[in-house]
mmCIF file of C-alpha atoms in Angstrom:
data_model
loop_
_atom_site.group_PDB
_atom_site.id
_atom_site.type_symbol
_atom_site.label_atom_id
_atom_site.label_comp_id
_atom_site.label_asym_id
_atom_site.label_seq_id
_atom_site.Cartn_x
_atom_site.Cartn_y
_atom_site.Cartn_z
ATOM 1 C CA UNK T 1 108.600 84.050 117.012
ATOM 2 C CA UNK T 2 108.196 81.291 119.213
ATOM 3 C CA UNK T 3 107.855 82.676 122.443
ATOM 4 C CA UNK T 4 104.547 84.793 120.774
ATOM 5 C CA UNK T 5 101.499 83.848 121.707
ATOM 6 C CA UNK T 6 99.336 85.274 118.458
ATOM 7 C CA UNK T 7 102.060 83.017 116.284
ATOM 8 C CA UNK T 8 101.107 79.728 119.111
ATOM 9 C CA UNK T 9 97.738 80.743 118.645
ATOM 10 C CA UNK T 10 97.233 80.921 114.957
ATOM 11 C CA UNK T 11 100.358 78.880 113.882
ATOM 12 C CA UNK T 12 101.735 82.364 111.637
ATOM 13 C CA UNK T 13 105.082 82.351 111.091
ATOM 14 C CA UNK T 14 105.624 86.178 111.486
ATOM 15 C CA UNK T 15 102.680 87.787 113.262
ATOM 16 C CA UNK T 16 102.127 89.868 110.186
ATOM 17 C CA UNK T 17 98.159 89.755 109.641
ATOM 18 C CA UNK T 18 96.904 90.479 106.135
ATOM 19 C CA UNK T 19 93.391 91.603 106.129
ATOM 20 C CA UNK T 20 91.779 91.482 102.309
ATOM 21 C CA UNK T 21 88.559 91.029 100.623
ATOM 22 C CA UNK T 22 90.363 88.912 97.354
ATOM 23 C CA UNK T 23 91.405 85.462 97.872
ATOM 24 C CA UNK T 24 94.375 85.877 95.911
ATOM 25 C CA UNK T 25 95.930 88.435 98.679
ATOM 26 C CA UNK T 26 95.250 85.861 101.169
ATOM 27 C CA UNK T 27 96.567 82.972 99.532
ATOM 28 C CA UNK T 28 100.263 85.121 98.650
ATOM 29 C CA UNK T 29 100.482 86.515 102.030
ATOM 30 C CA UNK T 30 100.007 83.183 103.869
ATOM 31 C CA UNK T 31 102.067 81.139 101.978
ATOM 32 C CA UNK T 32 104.928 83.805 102.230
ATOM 33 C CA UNK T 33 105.156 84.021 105.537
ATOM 34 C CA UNK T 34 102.100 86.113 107.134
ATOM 35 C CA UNK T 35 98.632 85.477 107.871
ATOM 36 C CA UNK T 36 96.210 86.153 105.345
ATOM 37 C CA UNK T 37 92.695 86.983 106.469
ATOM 38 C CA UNK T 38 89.098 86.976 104.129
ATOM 39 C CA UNK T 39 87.224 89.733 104.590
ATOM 40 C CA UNK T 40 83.730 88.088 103.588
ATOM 41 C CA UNK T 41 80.942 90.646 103.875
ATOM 42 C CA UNK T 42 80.796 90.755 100.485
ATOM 43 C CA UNK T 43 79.918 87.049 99.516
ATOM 44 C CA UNK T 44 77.081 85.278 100.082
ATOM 45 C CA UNK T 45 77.496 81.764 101.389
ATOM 46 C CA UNK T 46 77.638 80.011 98.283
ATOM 47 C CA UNK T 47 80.030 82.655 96.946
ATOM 48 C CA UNK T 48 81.973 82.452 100.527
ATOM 49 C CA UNK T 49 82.358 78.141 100.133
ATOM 50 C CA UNK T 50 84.005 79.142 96.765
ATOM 51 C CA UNK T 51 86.175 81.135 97.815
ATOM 52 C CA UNK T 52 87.457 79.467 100.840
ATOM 53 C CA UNK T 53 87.751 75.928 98.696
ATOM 54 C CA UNK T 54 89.948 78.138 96.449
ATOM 55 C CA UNK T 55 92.088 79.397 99.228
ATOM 56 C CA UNK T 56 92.376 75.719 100.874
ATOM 57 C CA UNK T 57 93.666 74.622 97.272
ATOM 58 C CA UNK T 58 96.177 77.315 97.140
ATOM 59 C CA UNK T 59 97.426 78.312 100.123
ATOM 60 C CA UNK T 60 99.880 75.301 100.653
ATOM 61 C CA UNK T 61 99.103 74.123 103.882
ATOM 62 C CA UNK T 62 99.436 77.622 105.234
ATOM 63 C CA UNK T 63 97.132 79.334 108.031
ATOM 64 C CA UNK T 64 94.810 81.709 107.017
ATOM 65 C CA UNK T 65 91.483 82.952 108.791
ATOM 66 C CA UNK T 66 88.210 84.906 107.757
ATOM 67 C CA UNK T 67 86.443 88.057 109.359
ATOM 68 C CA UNK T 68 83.193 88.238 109.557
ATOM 69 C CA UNK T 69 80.541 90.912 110.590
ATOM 70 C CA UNK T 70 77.873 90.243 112.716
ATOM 71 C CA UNK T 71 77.170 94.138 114.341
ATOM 72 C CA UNK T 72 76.018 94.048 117.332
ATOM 73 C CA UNK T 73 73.713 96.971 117.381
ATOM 74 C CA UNK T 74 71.262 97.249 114.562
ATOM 75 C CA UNK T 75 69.212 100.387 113.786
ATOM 76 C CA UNK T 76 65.357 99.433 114.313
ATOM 77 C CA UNK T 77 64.168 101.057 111.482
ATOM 78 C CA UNK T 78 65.537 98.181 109.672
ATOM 79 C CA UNK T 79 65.746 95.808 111.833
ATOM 80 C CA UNK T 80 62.551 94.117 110.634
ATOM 81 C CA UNK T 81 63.472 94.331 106.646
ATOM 82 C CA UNK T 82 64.652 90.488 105.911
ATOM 83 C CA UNK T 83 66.121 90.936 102.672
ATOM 84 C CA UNK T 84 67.385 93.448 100.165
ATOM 85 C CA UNK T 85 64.444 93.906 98.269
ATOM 86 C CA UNK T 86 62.023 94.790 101.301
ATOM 87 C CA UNK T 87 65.181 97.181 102.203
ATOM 88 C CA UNK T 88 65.452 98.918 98.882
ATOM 89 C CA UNK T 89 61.642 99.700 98.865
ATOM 90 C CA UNK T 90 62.494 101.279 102.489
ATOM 91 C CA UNK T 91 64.346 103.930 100.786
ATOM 92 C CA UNK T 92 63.250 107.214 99.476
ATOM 93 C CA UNK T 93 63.425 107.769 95.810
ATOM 94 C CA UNK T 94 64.878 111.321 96.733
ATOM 95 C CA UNK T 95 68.623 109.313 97.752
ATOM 96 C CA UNK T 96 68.775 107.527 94.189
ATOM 97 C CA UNK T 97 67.607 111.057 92.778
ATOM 98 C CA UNK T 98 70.884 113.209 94.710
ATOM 99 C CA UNK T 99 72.947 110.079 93.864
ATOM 100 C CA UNK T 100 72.734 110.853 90.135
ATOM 101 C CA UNK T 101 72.805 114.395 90.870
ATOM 102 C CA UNK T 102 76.392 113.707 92.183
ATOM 103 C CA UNK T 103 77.291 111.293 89.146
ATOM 104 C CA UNK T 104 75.669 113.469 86.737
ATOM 105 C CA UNK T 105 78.309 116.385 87.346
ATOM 106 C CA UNK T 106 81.169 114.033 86.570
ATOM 107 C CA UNK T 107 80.002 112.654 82.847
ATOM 108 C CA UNK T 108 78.242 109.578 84.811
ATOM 109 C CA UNK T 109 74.640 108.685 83.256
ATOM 110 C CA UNK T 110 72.053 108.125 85.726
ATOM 111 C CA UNK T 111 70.013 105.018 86.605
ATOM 112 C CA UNK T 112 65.939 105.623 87.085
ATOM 113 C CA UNK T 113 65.648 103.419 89.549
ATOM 114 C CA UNK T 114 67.530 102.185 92.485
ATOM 115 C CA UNK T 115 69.110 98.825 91.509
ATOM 116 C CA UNK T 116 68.877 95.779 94.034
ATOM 117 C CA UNK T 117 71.629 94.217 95.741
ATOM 118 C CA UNK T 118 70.967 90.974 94.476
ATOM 119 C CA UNK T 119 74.257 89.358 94.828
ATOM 120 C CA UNK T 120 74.904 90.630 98.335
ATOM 121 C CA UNK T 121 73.679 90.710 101.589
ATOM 122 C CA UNK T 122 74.052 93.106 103.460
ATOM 123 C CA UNK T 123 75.387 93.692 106.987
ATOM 124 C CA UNK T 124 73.027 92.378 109.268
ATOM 125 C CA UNK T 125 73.692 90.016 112.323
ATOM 126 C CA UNK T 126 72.053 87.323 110.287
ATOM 127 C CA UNK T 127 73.743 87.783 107.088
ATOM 128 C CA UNK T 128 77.285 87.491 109.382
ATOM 129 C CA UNK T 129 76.368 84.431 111.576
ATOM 130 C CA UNK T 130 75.524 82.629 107.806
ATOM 131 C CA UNK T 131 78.757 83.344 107.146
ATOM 132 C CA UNK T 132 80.540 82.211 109.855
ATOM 133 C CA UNK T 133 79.101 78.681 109.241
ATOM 134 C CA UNK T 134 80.689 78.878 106.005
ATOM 135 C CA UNK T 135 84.022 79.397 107.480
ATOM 136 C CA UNK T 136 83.628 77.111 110.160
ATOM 137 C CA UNK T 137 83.561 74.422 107.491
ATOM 138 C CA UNK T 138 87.160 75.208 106.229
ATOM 139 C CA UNK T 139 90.566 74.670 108.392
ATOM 140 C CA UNK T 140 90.661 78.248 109.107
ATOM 141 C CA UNK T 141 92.732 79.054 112.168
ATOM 142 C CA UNK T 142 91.438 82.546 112.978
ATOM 143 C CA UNK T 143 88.036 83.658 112.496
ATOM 144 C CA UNK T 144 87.320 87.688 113.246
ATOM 145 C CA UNK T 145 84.533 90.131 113.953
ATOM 146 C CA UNK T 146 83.856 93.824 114.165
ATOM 147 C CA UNK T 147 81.430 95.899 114.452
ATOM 148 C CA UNK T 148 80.347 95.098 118.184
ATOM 149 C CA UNK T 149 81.191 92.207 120.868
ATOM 150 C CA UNK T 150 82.122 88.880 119.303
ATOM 151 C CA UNK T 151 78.472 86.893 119.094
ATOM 152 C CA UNK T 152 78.229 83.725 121.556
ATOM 153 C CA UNK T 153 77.874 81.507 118.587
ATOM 154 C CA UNK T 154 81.314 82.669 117.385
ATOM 155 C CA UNK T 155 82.797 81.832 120.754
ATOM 156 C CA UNK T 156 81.551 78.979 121.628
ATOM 157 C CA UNK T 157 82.015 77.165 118.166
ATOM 158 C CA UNK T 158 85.407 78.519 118.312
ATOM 159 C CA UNK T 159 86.642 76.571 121.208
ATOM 160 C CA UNK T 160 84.199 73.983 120.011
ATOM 161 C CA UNK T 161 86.472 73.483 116.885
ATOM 162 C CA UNK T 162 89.691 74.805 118.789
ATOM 163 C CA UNK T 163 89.487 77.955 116.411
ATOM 164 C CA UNK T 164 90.969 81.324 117.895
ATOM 165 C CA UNK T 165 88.281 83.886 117.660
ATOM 166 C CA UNK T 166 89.504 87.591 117.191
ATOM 167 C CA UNK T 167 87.719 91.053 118.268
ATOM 168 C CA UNK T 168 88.552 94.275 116.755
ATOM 169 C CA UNK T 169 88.316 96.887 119.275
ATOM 170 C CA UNK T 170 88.582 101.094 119.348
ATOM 171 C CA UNK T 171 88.710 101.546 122.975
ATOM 172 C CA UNK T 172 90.086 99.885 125.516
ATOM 173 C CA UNK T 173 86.318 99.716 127.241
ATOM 174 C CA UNK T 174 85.531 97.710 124.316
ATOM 175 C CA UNK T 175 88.322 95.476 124.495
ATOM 176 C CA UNK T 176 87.699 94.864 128.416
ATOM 177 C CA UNK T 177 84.308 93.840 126.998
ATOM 178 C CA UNK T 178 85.247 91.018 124.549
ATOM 179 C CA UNK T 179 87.658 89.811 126.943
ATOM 180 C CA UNK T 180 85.011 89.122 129.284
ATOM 181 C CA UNK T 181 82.747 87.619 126.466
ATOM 182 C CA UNK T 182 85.387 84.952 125.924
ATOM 183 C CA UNK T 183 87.413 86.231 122.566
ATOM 184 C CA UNK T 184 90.990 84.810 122.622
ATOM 185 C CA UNK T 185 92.788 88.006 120.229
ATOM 186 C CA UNK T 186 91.723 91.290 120.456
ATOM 187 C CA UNK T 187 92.824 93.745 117.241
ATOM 188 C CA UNK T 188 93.118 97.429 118.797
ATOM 189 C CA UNK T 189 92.442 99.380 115.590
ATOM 190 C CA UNK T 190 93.135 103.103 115.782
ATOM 191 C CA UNK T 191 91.189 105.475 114.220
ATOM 192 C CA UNK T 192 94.035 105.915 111.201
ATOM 193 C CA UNK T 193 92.788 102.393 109.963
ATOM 194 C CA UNK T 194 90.856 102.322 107.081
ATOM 195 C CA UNK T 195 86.577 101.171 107.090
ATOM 196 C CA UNK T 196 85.019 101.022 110.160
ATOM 197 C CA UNK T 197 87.245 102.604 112.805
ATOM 198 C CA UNK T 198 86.866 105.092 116.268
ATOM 199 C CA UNK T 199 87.963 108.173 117.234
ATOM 200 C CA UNK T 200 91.891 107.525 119.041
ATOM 201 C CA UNK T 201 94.693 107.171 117.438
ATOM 202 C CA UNK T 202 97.107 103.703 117.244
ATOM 203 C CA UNK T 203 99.921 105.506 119.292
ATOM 204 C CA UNK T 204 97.414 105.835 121.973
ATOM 205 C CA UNK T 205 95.480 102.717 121.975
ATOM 206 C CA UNK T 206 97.613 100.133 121.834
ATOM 207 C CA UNK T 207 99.622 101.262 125.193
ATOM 208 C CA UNK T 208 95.683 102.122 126.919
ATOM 209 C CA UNK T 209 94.455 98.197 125.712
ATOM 210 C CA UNK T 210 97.924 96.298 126.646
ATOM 211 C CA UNK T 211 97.682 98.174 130.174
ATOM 212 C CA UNK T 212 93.970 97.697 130.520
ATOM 213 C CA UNK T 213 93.516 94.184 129.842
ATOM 214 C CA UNK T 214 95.947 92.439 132.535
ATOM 215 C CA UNK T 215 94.770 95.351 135.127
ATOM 216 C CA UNK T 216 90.955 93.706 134.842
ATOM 217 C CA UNK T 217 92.509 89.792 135.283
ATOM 218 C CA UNK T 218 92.571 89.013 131.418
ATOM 219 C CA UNK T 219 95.614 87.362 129.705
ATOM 220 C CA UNK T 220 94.902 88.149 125.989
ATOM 221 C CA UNK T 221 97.359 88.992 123.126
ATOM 222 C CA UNK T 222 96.703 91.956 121.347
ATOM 223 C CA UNK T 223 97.696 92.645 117.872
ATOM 224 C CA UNK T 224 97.716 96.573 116.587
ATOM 225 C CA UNK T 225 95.556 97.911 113.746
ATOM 226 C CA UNK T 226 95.766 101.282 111.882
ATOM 227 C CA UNK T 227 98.016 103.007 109.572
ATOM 228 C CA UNK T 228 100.970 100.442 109.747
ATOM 229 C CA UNK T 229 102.652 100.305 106.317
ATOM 230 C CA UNK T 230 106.207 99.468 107.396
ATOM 231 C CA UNK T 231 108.093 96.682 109.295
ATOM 232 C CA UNK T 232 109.290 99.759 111.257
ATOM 233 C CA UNK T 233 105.626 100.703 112.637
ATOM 234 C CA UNK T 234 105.172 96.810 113.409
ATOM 235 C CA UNK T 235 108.114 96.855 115.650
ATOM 236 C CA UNK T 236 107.221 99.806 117.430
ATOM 237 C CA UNK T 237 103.888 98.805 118.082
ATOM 238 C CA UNK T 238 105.332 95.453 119.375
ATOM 239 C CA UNK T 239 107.781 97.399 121.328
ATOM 240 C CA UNK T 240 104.524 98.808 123.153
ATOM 241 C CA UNK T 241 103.224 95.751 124.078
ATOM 242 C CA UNK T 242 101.320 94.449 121.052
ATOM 243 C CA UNK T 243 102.444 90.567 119.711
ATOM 244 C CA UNK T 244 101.459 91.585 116.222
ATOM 245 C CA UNK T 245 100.222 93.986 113.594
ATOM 246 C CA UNK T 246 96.923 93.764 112.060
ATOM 247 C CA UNK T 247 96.857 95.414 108.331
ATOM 248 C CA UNK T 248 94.762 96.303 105.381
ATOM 249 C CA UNK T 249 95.048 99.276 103.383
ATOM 250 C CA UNK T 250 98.799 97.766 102.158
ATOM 251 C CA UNK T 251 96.899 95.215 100.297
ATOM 252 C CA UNK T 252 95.040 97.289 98.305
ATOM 253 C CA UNK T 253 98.048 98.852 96.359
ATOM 254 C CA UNK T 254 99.102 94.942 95.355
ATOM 255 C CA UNK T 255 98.293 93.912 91.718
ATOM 256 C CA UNK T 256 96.137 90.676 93.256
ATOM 257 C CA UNK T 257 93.814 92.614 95.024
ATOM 258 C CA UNK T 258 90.292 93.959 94.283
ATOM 259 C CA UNK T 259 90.836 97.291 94.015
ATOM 260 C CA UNK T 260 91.573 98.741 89.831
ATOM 261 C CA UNK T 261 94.226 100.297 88.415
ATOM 262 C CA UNK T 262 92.513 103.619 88.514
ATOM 263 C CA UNK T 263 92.580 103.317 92.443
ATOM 264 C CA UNK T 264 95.831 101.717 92.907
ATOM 265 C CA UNK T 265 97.224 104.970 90.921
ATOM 266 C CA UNK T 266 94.999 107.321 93.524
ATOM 267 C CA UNK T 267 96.440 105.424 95.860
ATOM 268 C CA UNK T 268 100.686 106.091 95.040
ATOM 269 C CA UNK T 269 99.471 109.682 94.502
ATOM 270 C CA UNK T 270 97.520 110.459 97.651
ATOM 271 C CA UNK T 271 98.694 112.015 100.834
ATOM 272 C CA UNK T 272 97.420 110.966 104.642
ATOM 273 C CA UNK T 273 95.830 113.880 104.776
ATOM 274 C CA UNK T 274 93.496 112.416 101.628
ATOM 275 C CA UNK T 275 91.215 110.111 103.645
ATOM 276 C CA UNK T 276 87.825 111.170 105.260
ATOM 277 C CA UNK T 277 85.761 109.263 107.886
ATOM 278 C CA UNK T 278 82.410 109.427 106.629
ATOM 279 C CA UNK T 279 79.043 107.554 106.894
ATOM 280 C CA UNK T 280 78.587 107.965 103.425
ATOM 281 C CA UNK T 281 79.744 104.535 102.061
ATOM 282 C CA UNK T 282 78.074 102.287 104.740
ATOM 283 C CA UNK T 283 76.093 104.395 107.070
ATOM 284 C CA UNK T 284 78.804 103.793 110.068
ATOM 285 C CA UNK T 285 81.891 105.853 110.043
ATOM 286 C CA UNK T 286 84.316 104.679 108.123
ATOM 287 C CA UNK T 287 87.738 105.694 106.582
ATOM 288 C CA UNK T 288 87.702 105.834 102.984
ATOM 289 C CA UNK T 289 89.767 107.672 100.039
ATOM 290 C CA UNK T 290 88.076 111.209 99.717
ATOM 291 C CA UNK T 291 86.250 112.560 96.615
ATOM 292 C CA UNK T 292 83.338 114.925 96.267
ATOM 293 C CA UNK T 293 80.458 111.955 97.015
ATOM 294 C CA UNK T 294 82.254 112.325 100.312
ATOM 295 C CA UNK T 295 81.840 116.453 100.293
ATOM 296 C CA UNK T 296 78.008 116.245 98.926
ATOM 297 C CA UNK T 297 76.590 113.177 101.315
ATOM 298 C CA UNK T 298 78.192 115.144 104.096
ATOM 299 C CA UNK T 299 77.130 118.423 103.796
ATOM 300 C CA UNK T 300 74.543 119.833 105.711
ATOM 301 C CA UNK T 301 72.440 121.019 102.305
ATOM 302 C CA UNK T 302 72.268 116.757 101.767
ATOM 303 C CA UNK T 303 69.891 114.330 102.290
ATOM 304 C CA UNK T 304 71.933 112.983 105.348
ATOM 305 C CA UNK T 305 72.838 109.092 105.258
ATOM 306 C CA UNK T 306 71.267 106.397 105.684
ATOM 307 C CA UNK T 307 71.613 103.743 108.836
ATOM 308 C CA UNK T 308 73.699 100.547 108.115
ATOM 309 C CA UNK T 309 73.212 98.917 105.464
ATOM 310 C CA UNK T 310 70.982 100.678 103.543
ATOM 311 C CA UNK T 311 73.569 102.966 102.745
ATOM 312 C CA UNK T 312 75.424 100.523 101.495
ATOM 313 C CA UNK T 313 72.750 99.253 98.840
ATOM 314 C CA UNK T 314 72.641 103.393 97.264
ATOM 315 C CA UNK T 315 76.292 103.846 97.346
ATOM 316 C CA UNK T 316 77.495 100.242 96.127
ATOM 317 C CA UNK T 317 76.119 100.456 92.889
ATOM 318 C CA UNK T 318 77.127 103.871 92.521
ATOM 319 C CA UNK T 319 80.951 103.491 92.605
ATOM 320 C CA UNK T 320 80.360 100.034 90.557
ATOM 321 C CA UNK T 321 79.441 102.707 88.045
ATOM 322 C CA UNK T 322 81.892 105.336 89.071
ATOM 323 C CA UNK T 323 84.397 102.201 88.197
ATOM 324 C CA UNK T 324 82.946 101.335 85.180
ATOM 325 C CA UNK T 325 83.067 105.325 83.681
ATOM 326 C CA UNK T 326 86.624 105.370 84.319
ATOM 327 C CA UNK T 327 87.431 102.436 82.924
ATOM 328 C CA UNK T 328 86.155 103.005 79.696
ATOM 329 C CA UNK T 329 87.780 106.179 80.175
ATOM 330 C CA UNK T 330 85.932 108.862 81.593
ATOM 331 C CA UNK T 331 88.200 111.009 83.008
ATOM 332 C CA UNK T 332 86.052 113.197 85.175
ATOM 333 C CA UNK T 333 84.610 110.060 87.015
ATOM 334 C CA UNK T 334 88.281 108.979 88.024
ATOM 335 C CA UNK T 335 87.942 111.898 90.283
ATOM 336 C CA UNK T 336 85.080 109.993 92.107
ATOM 337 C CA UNK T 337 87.056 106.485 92.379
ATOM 338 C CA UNK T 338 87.126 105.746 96.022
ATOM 339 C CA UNK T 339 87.925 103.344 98.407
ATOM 340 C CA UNK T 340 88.361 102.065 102.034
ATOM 341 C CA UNK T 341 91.592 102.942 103.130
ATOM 342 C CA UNK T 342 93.354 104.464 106.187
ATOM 343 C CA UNK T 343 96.061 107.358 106.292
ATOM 344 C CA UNK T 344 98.820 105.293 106.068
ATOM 345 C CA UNK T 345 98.561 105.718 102.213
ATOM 346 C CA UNK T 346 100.451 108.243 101.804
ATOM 347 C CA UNK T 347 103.192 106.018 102.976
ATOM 348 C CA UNK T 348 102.241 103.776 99.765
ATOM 349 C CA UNK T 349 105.188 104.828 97.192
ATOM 350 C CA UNK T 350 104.310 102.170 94.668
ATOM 351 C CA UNK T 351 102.385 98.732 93.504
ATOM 352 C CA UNK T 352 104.305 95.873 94.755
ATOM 353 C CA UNK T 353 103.150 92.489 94.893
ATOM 354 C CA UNK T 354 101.613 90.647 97.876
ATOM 355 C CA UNK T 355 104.920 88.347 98.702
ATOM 356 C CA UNK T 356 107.314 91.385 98.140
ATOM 357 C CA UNK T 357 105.772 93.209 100.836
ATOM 358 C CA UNK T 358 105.327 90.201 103.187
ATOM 359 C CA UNK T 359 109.409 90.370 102.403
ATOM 360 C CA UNK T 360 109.720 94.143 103.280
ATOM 361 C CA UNK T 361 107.569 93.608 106.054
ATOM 362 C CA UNK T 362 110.009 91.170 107.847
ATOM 363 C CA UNK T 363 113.633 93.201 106.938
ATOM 364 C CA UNK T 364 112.218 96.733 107.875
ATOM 365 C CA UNK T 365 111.172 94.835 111.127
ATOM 366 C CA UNK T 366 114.637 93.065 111.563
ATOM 367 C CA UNK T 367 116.186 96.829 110.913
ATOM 368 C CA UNK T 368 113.828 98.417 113.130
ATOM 369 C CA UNK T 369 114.727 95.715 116.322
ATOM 370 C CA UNK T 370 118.223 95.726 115.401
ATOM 371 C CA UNK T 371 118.766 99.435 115.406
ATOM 372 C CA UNK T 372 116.737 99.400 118.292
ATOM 373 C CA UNK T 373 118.736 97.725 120.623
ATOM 374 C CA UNK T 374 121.942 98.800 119.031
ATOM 375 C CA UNK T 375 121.017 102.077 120.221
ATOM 376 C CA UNK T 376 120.837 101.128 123.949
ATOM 377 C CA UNK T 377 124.108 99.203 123.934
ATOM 378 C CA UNK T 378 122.046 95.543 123.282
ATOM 379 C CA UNK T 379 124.118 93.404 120.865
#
């Protein structure tokens, strides 16, 4: 991959861009071969400095980068609520109430009160850009965001520490946007992908952002995002201009990741026509594994969902106890266990490890290119 300019970049081997919230996924992919990336939303910034410390111990000299979110756009109803306490007392009673409504009908006991997101943070511009210092501390060589244009902060301390900085786009208006902010990668993620995703599909988007971006006098690699599983897809969305694919819901069906058993096993059984893009997890659409919480939350008889992230702070503790019920072997809540992930899981066939997919990854791709040109007379 020499003549690629994500691999120059980012120093990856094979352009093969592991997105995962568990260190452990990171750590595998990277040292085989790929590019592992943090998702750190979920960590505060003490629990962020421990996990990156783990990764520089175990990653072998590898690259490796984070992603971040710092949303751009903020609903003001909270933008004024500073932490999660002053944010849970923001929210009716009535959404813990038709939470354990929902739990109730599957065996799950309910809580009285809405519990407090102590040990996390939240979305919030804020909450990312804390975050990002973290990261800047470790010899990442990617850093990411979502959710909106790539913050100046991000940029400038990016070039500041020679640190690529990565945009993950939907439209190829957006991406003509963070190309003019200064972001050095943009991640066209089509609306197969799973979390936080738009409306048009990969097919489409990659072609629309690889035209789009040299037409308005910007040079920028651009790796694809959404439903790749295979080394096959990768090619082909390299064959259409992108330098790279950007993945996530593979990850989950690996033993090291975060995800249980009970949802790894969902996974191998579900088809792509199993996923929903729903507000009802974070309060911004996002693709997800879908269950009835999906069917009540967005029904019209509901409460209706909350903005970003309150939503987060009723439904997060609510599939912590969904988890918990089937684990100790409730059988009704397993119908309940959910997840972000995009449609490409119904191309997940079974749990393989982190490194032996890396290793599929790179012969289906090899397969794809050489059958490829075999079939228009290249040798």
């Amino acid at each position: 991959m020499a003549m690629n300019r994500v691999c120059e970049l980012t120093g990856a081997e094979f352009p093969l861009f592991a997105f995962s919230h568990c260190r452990d996924v990171v750590a595998a992919v990277s040292r085989a071969g790929g590019f592992g990336v943090l998702g750190a939303t979920r960590f505060t910034p003490e629990q962020l400095e421990e996990e990156l410390a783990w990764i520089d111990a175990h990653v072998d000299g590898a690259p490796y980068g984070v992603d971040v979110l710092v949303p751009e756009v903020i609903d003001a109803s909270v933008a004024a609520l500073s932490d999660n306490r002053m944010r849970a007392a923001a929210i009716d009673p009535a959404y813990q109430g038709f939470t354990n409504e929902i739990l109730a009908r599957y065996g799950i006991a309910p809580e009285p009160e809405m519990p407090i997101l102590k040990e996390r943070m939240g979305i919030t511009p804020e909450n990312g850009l804390a975050l990002m210092e973290v990261a800047f501390r470790h010899p990442i060589r990617l850093i990411a965001n979502a959710l909106g244009i790539a913050p100046p902060a991000m940029i400038a301390r990016g070039k500041e520490l020679g640190v690529p900085v990565a945009a993950l786009v939907g439209a190829k208006e957006h991406a003509i946007r963070q190309a003019e902010a200064g972001v050095d990668i943009i991640v066209a993620q089509g609306t197969e992908a799973g979390g936080h995703c738009g409306e048009v599909t990969t097919l489409v988007l990659i072609p629309e952002v690889v035209r789009a971006l040299p037409a308005a006098g910007h040079e920028i690699p651009v790796l694809a995002a959404g439903g790749i599983m295979t080394g096959g897809q990768m090619a082909g969305m390299m064959a259409a201009g992108a330098q790279g694919a950007w993945t996530g819901s593979i990850w989950l069906a690996t033993p090291e990741a975060e995800t249980s058993e009970t949802f790894r096993a969902r996974m191998v059984a579900a088809r792509s026509r199993d996923t929903i893009r729903s507000r009802s997890r974070t309060g911004k659409p996002a693709r997800q594994l879908r269950t009835p919480w999906h069917e009540a939350w967005d029904d019209a008889g509901g409460p209706g969902t909350l903005p970003m992230p309150l939503m987060g702070m009723v439904s997060e503790p609510a599939f912590a106890r969904i988890e918990r019920a089937a684990a100790a072997g409730n059988g009704e809540a397993r119908e309940l266990v959910s997840y972000f992930v995009g449609q490409g899981v119904g191309l997940v066939e079974q749990v393989r490890s982190s490194r032996q997919v890396v290793q599929d990854f790179r012969e289906e791709f090899l397969e794809a290119v050489t059958g490829l040109a075999a079939s228009v007379g290249i040798e």
